[in-house]
Tab-separated table of C-alpha atoms and ligand atoms in Angstrom:
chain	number	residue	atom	x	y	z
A	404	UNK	CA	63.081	61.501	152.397
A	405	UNK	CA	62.523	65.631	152.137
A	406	UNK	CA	65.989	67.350	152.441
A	407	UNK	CA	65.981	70.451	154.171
A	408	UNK	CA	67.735	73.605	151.950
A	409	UNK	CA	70.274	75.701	153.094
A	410	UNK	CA	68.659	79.396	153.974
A	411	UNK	CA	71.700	81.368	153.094
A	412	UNK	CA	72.343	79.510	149.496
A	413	UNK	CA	69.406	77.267	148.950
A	414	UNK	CA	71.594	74.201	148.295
A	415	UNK	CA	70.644	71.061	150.382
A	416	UNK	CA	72.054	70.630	153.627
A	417	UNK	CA	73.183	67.303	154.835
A	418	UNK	CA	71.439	66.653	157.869
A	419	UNK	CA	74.422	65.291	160.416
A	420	UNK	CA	74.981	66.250	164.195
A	421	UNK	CA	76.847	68.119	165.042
A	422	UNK	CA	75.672	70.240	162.285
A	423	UNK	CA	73.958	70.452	159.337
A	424	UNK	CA	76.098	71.557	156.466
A	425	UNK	CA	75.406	72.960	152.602
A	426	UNK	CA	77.994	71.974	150.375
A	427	UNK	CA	79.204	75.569	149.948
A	428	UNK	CA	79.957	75.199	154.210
A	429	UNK	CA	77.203	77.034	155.456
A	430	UNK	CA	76.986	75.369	158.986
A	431	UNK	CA	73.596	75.294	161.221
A	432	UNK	CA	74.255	73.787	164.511
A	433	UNK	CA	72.088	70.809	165.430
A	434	UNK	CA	70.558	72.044	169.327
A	435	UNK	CA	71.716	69.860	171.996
A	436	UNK	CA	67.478	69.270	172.290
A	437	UNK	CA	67.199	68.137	168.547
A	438	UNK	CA	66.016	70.591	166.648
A	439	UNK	CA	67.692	73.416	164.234
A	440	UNK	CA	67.902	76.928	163.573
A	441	UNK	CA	67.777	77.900	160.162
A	442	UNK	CA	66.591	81.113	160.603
A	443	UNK	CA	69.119	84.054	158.859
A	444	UNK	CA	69.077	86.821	160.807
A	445	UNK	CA	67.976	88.546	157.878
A	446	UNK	CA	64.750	87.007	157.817
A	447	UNK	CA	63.771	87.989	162.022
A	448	UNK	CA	62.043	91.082	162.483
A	449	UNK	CA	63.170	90.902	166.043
A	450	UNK	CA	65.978	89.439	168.030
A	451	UNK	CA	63.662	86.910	169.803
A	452	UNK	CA	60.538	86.804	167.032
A	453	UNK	CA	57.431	84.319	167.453
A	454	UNK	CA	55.974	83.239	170.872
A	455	UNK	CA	57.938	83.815	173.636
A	456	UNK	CA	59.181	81.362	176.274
A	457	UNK	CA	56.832	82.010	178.495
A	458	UNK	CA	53.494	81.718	176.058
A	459	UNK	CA	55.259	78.217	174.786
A	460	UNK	CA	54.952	77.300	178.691
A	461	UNK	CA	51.718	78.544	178.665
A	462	UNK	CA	50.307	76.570	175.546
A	463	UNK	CA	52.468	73.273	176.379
A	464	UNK	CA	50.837	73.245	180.007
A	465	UNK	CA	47.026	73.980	178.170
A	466	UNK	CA	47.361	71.375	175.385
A	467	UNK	CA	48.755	68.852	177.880
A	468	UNK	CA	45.842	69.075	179.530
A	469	UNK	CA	43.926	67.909	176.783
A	470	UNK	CA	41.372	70.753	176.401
A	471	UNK	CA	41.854	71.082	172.878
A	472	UNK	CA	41.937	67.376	172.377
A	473	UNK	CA	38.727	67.382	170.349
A	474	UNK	CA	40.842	69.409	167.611
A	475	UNK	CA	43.820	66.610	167.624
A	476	UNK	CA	41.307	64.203	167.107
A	477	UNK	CA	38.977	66.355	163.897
A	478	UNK	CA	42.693	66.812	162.710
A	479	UNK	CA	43.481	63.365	162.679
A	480	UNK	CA	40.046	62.430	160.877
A	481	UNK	CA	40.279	64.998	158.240
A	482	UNK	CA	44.062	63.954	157.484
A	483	UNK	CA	42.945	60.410	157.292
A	484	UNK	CA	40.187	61.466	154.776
A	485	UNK	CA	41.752	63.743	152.658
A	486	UNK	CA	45.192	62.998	152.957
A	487	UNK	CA	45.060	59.327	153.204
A	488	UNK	CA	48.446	58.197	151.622
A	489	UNK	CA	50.714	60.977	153.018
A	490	UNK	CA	53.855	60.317	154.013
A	491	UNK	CA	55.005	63.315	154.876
A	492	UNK	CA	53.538	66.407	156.786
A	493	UNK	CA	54.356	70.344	157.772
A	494	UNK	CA	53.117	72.273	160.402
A	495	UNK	CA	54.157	76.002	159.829
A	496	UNK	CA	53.892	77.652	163.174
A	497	UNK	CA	53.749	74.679	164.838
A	498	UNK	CA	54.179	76.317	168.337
A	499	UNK	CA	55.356	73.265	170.618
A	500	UNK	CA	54.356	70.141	168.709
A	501	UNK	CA	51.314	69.196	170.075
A	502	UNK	CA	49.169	68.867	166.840
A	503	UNK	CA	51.982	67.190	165.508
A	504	UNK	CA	52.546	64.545	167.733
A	505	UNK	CA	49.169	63.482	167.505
A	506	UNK	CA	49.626	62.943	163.500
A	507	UNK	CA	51.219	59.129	162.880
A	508	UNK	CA	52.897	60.077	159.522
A	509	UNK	CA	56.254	59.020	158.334
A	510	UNK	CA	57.845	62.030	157.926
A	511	UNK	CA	56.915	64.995	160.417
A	512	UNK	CA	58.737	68.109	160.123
A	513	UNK	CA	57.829	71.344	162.169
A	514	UNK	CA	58.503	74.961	161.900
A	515	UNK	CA	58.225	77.976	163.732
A	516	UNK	CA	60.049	81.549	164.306
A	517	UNK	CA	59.753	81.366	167.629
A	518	UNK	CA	63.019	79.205	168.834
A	519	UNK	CA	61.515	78.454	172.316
A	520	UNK	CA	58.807	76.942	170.144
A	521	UNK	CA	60.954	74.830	168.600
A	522	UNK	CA	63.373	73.912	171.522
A	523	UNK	CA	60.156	72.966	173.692
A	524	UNK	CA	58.432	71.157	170.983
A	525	UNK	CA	62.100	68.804	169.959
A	526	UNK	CA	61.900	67.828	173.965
A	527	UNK	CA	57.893	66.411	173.649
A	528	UNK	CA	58.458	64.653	170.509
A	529	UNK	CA	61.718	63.158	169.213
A	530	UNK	CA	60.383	61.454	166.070
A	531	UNK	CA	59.494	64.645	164.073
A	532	UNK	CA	62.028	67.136	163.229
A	533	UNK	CA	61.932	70.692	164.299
A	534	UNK	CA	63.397	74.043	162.938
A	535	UNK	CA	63.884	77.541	163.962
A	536	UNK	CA	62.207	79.342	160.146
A	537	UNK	CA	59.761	81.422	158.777
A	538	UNK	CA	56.775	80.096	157.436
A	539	UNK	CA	57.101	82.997	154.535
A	540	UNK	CA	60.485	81.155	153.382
A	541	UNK	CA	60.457	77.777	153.702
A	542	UNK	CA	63.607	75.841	153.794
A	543	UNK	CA	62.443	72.816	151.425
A	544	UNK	CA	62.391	72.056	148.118
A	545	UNK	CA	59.227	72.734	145.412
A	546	UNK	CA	56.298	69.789	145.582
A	547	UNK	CA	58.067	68.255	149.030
A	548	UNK	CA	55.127	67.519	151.000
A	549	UNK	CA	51.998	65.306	150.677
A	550	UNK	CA	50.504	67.728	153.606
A	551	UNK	CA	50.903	71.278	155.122
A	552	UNK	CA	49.085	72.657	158.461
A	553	UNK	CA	48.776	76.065	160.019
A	554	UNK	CA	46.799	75.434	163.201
A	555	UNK	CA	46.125	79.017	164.734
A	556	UNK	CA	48.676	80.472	162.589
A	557	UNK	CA	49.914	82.486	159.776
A	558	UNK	CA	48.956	81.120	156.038
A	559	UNK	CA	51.369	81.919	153.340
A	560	UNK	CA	49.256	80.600	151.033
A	561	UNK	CA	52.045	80.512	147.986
A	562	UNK	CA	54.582	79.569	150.163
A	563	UNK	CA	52.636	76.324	150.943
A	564	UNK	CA	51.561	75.485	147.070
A	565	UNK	CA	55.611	75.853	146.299
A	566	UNK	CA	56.276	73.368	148.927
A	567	UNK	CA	52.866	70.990	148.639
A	568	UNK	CA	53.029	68.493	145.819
A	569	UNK	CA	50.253	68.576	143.100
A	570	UNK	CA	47.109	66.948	144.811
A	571	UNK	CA	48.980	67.740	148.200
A	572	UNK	CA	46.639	68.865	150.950
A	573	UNK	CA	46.495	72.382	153.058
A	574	UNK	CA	44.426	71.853	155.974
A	575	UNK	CA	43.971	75.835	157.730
A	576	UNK	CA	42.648	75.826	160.976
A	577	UNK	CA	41.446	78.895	162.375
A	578	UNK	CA	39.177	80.524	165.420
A	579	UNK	CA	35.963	80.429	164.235
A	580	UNK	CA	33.739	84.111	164.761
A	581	UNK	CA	32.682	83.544	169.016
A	582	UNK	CA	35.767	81.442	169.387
A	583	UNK	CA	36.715	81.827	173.625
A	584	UNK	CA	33.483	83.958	173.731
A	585	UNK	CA	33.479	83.781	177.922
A	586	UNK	CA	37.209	84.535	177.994
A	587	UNK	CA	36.604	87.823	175.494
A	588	UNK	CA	33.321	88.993	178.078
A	589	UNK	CA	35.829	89.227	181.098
A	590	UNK	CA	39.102	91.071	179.363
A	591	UNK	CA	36.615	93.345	176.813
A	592	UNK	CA	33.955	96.084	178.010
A	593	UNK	CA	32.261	95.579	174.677
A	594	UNK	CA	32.687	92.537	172.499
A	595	UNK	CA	33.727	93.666	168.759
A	596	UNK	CA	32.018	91.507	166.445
A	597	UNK	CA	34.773	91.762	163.824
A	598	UNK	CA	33.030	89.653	160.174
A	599	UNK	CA	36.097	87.230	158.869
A	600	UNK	CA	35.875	85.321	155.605
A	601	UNK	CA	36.448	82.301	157.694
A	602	UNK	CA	36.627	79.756	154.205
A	603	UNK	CA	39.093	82.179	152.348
A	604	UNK	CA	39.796	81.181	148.156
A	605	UNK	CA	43.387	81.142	147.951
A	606	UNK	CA	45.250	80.920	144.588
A	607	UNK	CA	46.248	77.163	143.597
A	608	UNK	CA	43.980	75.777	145.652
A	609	UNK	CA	40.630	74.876	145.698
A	610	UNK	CA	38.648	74.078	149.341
A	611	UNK	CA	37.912	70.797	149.827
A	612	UNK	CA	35.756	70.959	152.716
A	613	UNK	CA	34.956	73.522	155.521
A	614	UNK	CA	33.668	72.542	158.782
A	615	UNK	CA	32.942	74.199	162.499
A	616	UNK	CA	34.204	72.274	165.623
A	617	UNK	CA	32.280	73.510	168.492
A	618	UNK	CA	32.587	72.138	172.189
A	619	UNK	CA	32.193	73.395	175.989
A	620	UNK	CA	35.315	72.844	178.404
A	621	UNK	CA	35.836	74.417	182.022
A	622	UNK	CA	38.916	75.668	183.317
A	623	UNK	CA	39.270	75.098	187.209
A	624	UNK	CA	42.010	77.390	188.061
A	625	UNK	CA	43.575	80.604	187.800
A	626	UNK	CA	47.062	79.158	186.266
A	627	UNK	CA	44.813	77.747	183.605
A	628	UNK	CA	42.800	80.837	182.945
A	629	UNK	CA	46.122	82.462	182.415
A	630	UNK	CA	47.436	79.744	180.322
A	631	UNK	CA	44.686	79.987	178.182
A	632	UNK	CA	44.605	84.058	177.518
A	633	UNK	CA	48.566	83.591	176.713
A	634	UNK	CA	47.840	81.722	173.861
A	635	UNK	CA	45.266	83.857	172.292
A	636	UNK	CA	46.332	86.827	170.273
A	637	UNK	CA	44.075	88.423	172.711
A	638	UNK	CA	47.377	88.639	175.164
A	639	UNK	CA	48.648	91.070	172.914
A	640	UNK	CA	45.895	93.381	172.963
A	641	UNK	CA	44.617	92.917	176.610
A	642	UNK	CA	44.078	96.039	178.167
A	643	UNK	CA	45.939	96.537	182.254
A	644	UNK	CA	41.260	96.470	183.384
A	645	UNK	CA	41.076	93.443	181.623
A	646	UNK	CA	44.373	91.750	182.911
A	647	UNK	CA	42.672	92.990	185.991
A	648	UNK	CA	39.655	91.397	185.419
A	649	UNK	CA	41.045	88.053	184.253
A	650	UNK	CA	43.126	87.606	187.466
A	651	UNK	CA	39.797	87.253	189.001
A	652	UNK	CA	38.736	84.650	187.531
A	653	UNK	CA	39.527	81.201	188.993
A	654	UNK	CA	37.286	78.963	187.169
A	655	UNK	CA	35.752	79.441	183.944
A	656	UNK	CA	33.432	77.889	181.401
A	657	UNK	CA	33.957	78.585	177.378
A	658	UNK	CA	33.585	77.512	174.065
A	659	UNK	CA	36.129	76.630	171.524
A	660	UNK	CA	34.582	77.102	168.121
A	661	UNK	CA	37.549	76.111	165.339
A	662	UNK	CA	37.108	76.280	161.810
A	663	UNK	CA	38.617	73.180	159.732
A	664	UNK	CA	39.288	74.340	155.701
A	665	UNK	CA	41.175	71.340	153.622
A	666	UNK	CA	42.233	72.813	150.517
A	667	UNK	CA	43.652	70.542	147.537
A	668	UNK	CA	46.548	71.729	145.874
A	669	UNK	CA	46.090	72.198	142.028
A	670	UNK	CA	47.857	70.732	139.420
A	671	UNK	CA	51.096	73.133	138.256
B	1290	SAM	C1	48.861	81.045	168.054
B	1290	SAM	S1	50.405	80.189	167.920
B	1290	SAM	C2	49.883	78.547	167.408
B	1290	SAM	C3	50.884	77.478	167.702
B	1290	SAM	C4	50.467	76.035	167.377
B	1290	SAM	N1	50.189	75.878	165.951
B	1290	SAM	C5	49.255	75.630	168.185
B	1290	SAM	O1	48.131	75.766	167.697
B	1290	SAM	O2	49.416	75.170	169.325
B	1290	SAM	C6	51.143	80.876	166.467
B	1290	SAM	C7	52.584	80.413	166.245
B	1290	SAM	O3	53.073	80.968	165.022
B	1290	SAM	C8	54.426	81.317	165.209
B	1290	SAM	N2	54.801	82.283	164.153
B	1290	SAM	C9	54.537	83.607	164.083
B	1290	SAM	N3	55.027	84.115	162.936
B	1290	SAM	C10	55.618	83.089	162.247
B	1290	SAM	C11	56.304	82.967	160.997
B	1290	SAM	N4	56.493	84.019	160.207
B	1290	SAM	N5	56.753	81.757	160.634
B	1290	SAM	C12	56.574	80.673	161.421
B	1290	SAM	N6	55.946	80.726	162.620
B	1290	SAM	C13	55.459	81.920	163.024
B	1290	SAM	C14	54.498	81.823	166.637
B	1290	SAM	O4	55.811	81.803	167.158
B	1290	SAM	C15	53.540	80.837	167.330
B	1290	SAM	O5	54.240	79.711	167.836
B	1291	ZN	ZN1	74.482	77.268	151.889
């Protein structure tokens, strides 16, 4: 079973409702929805960091949808292949659960900075455990997990070798180079082909396997458009003509093109 460690003093907490408790009486308040906060306040760069509430909505009403269900599915596959007698998994940034709940491992644990993240994905899935942290300081032990994701998120690569076990797997997934090509022609004037080392080396690993998951899907309304820019980091950049633009748009046809690395973590 992987013990969660207090943030303040690094001792393990005992994992109890109401609250979980290091033995030096740090207390973390179990959420009436499940999941935990562990985050110190000296580790947010903001009073509400991460995704906000209404980009979780966004996302959880997308994913539910199932457009991205041919990435649960590759997920699934490559875990099975690479990963096939792991117990336990992390998803760092795991945004509302979705790519977790489609895992069937024993012991599911999610993180993300963003507390409506975290609150949204306890309610979907009650038999993986959820916490309020920062993928750059983990609250587990060294050599913890069999697995780590980041799907669409940050990768702290050394954070995620401390916390993998020898032989443990990292499997990155990231938007591949015309990733939402259709959605980027309406919100740009000019489409910035920006190169990205999309099968990065990262120290005490070693890449496994690299693969491109390409396929079509249609969005039929403007709520889904929406949903789908306020996912994208693009909703941070958007310009007030593009916003414009996009609120045009009530159906639209794009491709998701995802990039699947598995890395293998290397013996200490
Ligand atoms: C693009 S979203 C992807 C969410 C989810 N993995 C998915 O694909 O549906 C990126 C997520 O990373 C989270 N995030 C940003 N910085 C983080 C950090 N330092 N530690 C953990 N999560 C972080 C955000 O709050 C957000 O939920
Ligand atoms: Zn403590």
């Amino acid at each position: 079973m992987i013990i969660p460690l207090c943030p303040v003093c690094g001792a393990p907490l005992s994992t109890e409702r109401p609250a979980w408790k290091c033995e030096n009486n740090h207390t973390f308040d179990v959420a009436r929805q499940g999941y935990v906060n562990l985050l110190p306040v000296t580790q947010k760069h903001s009073l509400h960091p991460g995704d906000t509430a209404a980009m979780v909505a966004s996302r959880r009403d997308f994913l539910n949808a199932g457009y991205y269900a041919p990435i649960a599915d590759k997920l699934r596959e490559l875990v099975a292949a690479y990963a096939p007698h792991a117990e336990s998994v992390l998803d760092a940034g795991c945004g509302e659960g979705y790519y977790l709940s489609h895992l069937d491992l024993n012991e599911r644990w999610g993180v993300d900075i963003s507390k409506d993240a975290v609150r949204c994905a306890a309610v979907r899935e009650k038999n993986a455990k959820f916490l309020a942290a920062t993928a750059a300081h983990l609250p587990f032990a060294d050599a913890a997990f069999d697995c780590v994701l980041s799907m669409f998120a940050l990768t702290a690569a050394a954070e995620f070798a401390r916390v993998l076990k020898d032989g443990g797997v990292f499997v990155q997934v990231l938007a591949g180079e015309t990733h939402l090509s259709a959605l980027k022609s309406v919100i740009y004037p000019t489409l910035l082909e920006k190169e990205k080392n999309l099968h990065p080396q990262l120290d005490g690993f070693t890449l496994l396997h690299g693969e491109t998951l390409a396929f079509d899907f249609t969005l039929e309304s403007q709520e889904a458009v929406q949903n789908l820019l306020s996912m994208t980091p693009h909703v941070w950049r958007i310009s007030k003509e593009g916003a414009d633009a996009l609120k045009k748009v009530d159906r639209l046809s794009d491709r998701a093109e995802v990039i699947f690395n598995v890395y293998g973590r290397q013996k200490r």
